[in-house]
Protein backbone atom coordinates (compact mmCIF):
# COMPACT_ATOMS: atom_id res chain seq x y z
CA UNK A 1 0.00 0.00 0.00
CA UNK A 2 1.26 3.48 -0.84
CA UNK A 3 2.06 5.91 1.92
CA UNK A 4 0.34 9.27 1.36
CA UNK A 5 1.07 12.57 3.10
CA UNK A 6 -1.15 15.63 2.99
CA UNK A 7 0.79 18.84 3.61
CA UNK A 8 -1.24 22.01 4.05
CA UNK A 9 -1.73 25.38 5.68
CA UNK A 10 -5.10 26.55 6.92
CA UNK A 11 -5.77 30.17 7.72
CA UNK A 12 -9.26 29.88 9.22
CA UNK A 13 -9.82 26.13 9.51
CA UNK A 14 -11.61 25.40 6.23
CA UNK A 15 -8.58 23.80 4.55
CA UNK A 16 -7.93 21.93 7.80
CA UNK A 17 -11.38 20.30 7.60
CA UNK A 18 -10.88 19.31 3.96
CA UNK A 19 -7.41 17.89 4.72
CA UNK A 20 -8.72 15.87 7.68
CA UNK A 21 -11.59 14.43 5.64
CA UNK A 22 -9.24 13.47 2.81
CA UNK A 23 -6.73 11.96 5.25
CA UNK A 24 -9.42 9.77 6.80
CA UNK A 25 -10.61 8.55 3.41
CA UNK A 26 -7.10 7.93 2.03
CA UNK A 27 -5.56 6.76 5.33
CA UNK A 28 -2.96 9.49 4.86
CA UNK A 29 -0.66 11.32 7.29
CA UNK A 30 -1.37 15.00 7.91
CA UNK A 31 1.46 17.53 7.87
CA UNK A 32 0.20 20.97 8.92
CA UNK A 33 2.48 23.91 8.13
CA UNK A 34 2.52 26.57 10.85
CA UNK A 35 1.74 30.24 10.24
CA UNK A 36 5.44 30.98 9.70
CA UNK A 37 5.76 28.25 7.04
CA UNK A 38 7.86 25.96 9.23
CA UNK A 39 7.91 22.16 9.52
CA UNK A 40 9.38 20.07 12.32
CA UNK A 41 12.01 17.43 11.68
CA UNK A 42 9.36 14.75 12.24
CA UNK A 43 7.13 16.37 9.61
CA UNK A 44 10.02 16.46 7.11
CA UNK A 45 10.60 12.74 7.79
CA UNK A 46 6.92 12.04 7.09
CA UNK A 47 7.21 13.82 3.74
CA UNK A 48 10.47 12.05 2.89
CA UNK A 49 8.89 8.63 3.50
CA UNK A 50 5.72 9.35 1.49
CA UNK A 51 5.09 7.77 -1.90
CA UNK A 52 2.67 10.58 -2.79
CA UNK A 53 2.20 14.10 -1.42
CA UNK A 54 -1.06 16.05 -1.67
CA UNK A 55 -0.81 19.84 -1.23
CA UNK A 56 -3.56 22.00 0.24
CA UNK A 57 -3.64 25.73 0.81
CA UNK A 58 -6.18 28.33 1.79
CA UNK A 59 -7.66 30.53 -0.90
CA UNK A 60 -8.63 34.15 -1.01
CA UNK A 61 -11.04 35.29 -3.70
CA UNK A 62 -10.36 32.13 -5.70
CA UNK A 63 -6.55 32.37 -5.62
CA UNK A 64 -3.98 30.42 -3.65
Coordinates of N, CA, C and O in Angstrom, one line a residue:
X1 N 0.8 -1.2 0.0 CA 0.0 0.0 0.0 C 0.9 1.2 0.0 O 1.9 1.3 0.7
X2 N 0.5 2.2 -0.8 CA 1.3 3.5 -0.8 C 1.1 4.3 0.4 O 0.0 4.3 1.0
X3 N 2.1 5.0 0.8 CA 2.1 5.9 1.9 C 1.8 7.3 1.4 O 2.6 7.8 0.6
X4 N 0.7 8.0 1.8 CA 0.3 9.3 1.4 C 0.5 10.3 2.5 O 0.1 10.0 3.6
X5 N 1.0 11.5 2.2 CA 1.1 12.6 3.1 C 0.3 13.8 2.5 O 0.4 14.0 1.3
X6 N -0.4 14.4 3.4 CA -1.1 15.6 3.0 C -0.5 16.8 3.7 O -0.5 16.8 5.0
X7 N 0.1 17.7 3.0 CA 0.8 18.8 3.6 C -0.1 20.1 3.3 O -0.5 20.3 2.1
X8 N -0.3 20.9 4.3 CA -1.2 22.0 4.0 C -1.1 23.1 5.1 O -0.5 22.9 6.1
X9 N -1.6 24.3 4.7 CA -1.7 25.4 5.7 C -3.2 25.8 5.7 O -3.9 25.7 4.6
X10 N -3.7 26.1 6.8 CA -5.1 26.5 6.9 C -5.2 27.8 7.7 O -4.8 27.9 8.9
X11 N -5.7 28.9 7.1 CA -5.8 30.2 7.7 C -6.9 30.3 8.7 O -6.7 30.8 9.8
X12 N -8.1 29.8 8.4 CA -9.3 29.9 9.2 C -9.9 28.5 9.5 O -11.0 28.5 10.1
X13 N -9.3 27.4 9.1 CA -9.8 26.1 9.5 C -10.5 25.4 8.4 O -10.8 24.2 8.5
X14 N -10.9 26.1 7.3 CA -11.6 25.4 6.2 C -10.7 24.4 5.5 O -11.2 23.2 5.3
X15 N -9.5 24.7 5.2 CA -8.6 23.8 4.6 C -8.2 22.7 5.5 O -8.1 21.5 5.1
X16 N -8.2 22.9 6.8 CA -7.9 21.9 7.8 C -9.0 20.9 7.8 O -8.7 19.7 7.8
X17 N -10.3 21.3 7.6 CA -11.4 20.3 7.6 C -11.3 19.4 6.3 O -11.6 18.2 6.4
X18 N -11.0 20.1 5.2 CA -10.9 19.3 4.0 C -9.7 18.3 4.1 O -9.9 17.1 3.7
X19 N -8.6 18.8 4.6 CA -7.4 17.9 4.7 C -7.7 16.7 5.6 O -7.3 15.6 5.4
X20 N -8.4 16.9 6.7 CA -8.7 15.9 7.7 C -9.7 14.8 7.0 O -9.5 13.6 7.2
X21 N -10.6 15.3 6.3 CA -11.6 14.4 5.6 C -10.9 13.6 4.6 O -11.1 12.4 4.5
X22 N -10.0 14.2 3.8 CA -9.2 13.5 2.8 C -8.3 12.5 3.5 O -8.2 11.3 3.0
X23 N -7.7 12.9 4.6 CA -6.7 12.0 5.3 C -7.4 10.7 5.8 O -6.9 9.6 5.7
X24 N -8.7 10.9 6.3 CA -9.4 9.8 6.8 C -9.8 8.8 5.7 O -9.6 7.6 5.8
X25 N -10.2 9.4 4.5 CA -10.6 8.5 3.4 C -9.4 7.8 2.8 O -9.5 6.7 2.4
X26 N -8.3 8.5 2.7 CA -7.1 7.9 2.0 C -6.1 7.2 3.0 O -5.1 6.7 2.6
X27 N -6.5 7.3 4.3 CA -5.6 6.8 5.3 C -4.2 7.4 5.2 O -3.1 6.7 5.2
X28 N -4.2 8.7 5.1 CA -3.0 9.5 4.9 C -2.5 10.2 6.2 O -3.3 10.3 7.1
X29 N -1.2 10.6 6.2 CA -0.7 11.3 7.3 C -0.9 12.8 7.0 O -0.7 13.3 5.9
X30 N -1.2 13.6 8.0 CA -1.4 15.0 7.9 C -0.1 15.7 8.3 O 0.5 15.4 9.4
X31 N 0.3 16.7 7.5 CA 1.5 17.5 7.9 C 1.0 19.0 7.8 O 0.8 19.5 6.7
X32 N 0.7 19.6 8.9 CA 0.2 21.0 8.9 C 1.4 22.0 9.1 O 2.1 21.9 10.0
X33 N 1.5 22.9 8.1 CA 2.5 23.9 8.1 C 2.0 25.0 9.1 O 0.9 25.4 9.0
X34 N 2.9 25.5 9.9 CA 2.5 26.6 10.9 C 2.4 27.9 10.1 O 2.7 28.0 8.9
X35 N 2.0 28.9 10.8 CA 1.7 30.2 10.2 C 3.0 30.9 9.7 O 2.9 31.8 8.9
X36 N 4.2 30.4 10.2 CA 5.4 31.0 9.7 C 6.0 30.2 8.5 O 7.1 30.5 8.0
X37 N 5.3 29.1 8.2 CA 5.8 28.3 7.0 C 6.8 27.2 7.4 O 7.5 26.7 6.6
X38 N 6.9 26.9 8.7 CA 7.9 26.0 9.2 C 7.3 24.5 9.4 O 6.1 24.3 9.6
X39 N 8.2 23.6 9.3 CA 7.9 22.2 9.5 C 8.9 21.6 10.5 O 10.1 22.1 10.5
X40 N 8.5 20.7 11.4 CA 9.4 20.1 12.3 C 10.2 19.0 11.6 O 9.9 18.6 10.5
X41 N 11.2 18.5 12.2 CA 12.0 17.4 11.7 C 11.2 16.2 11.5 O 11.3 15.5 10.4
X42 N 10.3 15.9 12.4 CA 9.4 14.8 12.2 C 8.5 14.9 11.0 O 8.2 14.0 10.3
X43 N 8.0 16.1 10.8 CA 7.1 16.4 9.6 C 7.9 16.2 8.3 O 7.4 15.6 7.3
X44 N 9.2 16.7 8.3 CA 10.0 16.5 7.1 C 10.2 15.0 6.9 O 10.2 14.5 5.7
X45 N 10.4 14.2 7.9 CA 10.6 12.7 7.8 C 9.3 12.1 7.2 O 9.4 11.2 6.4
X46 N 8.2 12.6 7.6 CA 6.9 12.0 7.1 C 6.8 12.3 5.6 O 6.5 11.4 4.8
X47 N 7.2 13.5 5.2 CA 7.2 13.8 3.7 C 8.2 13.0 3.0 O 8.0 12.5 1.9
X48 N 9.4 12.8 3.6 CA 10.5 12.0 2.9 C 10.1 10.6 2.7 O 10.5 10.0 1.7
X49 N 9.3 10.0 3.6 CA 8.9 8.6 3.5 C 7.6 8.4 2.7 O 7.3 7.3 2.4
X50 N 7.0 9.5 2.2 CA 5.7 9.4 1.5 C 6.0 9.0 0.0 O 6.9 9.4 -0.6
X51 N 5.1 8.1 -0.5 CA 5.1 7.8 -1.9 C 4.4 8.8 -2.7 O 4.7 9.0 -3.9
X52 N 3.4 9.5 -2.1 CA 2.7 10.6 -2.8 C 2.4 11.7 -1.8 O 2.2 11.4 -0.6
X53 N 2.4 12.9 -2.3 CA 2.2 14.1 -1.4 C 1.1 14.9 -2.1 O 1.1 15.3 -3.2
X54 N 0.1 15.2 -1.2 CA -1.1 16.1 -1.7 C -0.9 17.4 -1.0 O -0.6 17.5 0.2
X55 N -1.0 18.5 -1.8 CA -0.8 19.8 -1.2 C -2.2 20.5 -1.1 O -3.0 20.4 -2.0
X56 N -2.4 21.2 0.0 CA -3.6 22.0 0.2 C -3.2 23.4 0.8 O -2.3 23.5 1.5
X57 N -3.9 24.4 0.3 CA -3.6 25.7 0.8 C -4.9 26.5 0.9 O -5.9 26.2 0.1
X58 N -5.0 27.5 1.7 CA -6.2 28.3 1.8 C -6.3 29.2 0.5 O -5.3 29.4 -0.2
X59 N -7.5 29.7 0.3 CA -7.7 30.5 -0.9 C -8.3 31.9 -0.5 O -8.9 31.9 0.6
X60 N -8.0 32.9 -1.2 CA -8.6 34.2 -1.0 C -9.1 34.7 -2.3 O -8.3 34.8 -3.3
X61 N -10.4 34.8 -2.5 CA -11.0 35.3 -3.7 C -10.7 34.4 -4.9 O -10.4 34.9 -6.0
X62 N -10.6 33.1 -4.6 CA -10.4 32.1 -5.7 C -8.9 31.9 -6.1 O -8.6 31.2 -7.0
X63 N -8.0 32.5 -5.3 CA -6.6 32.4 -5.6 C -5.8 31.8 -4.4 O -6.2 32.0 -3.3
X64 N -4.8 31.0 -4.7 CA -4.0 30.4 -3.6 C -3.1 31.5 -3.0 O -2.6 32.3 -3.7

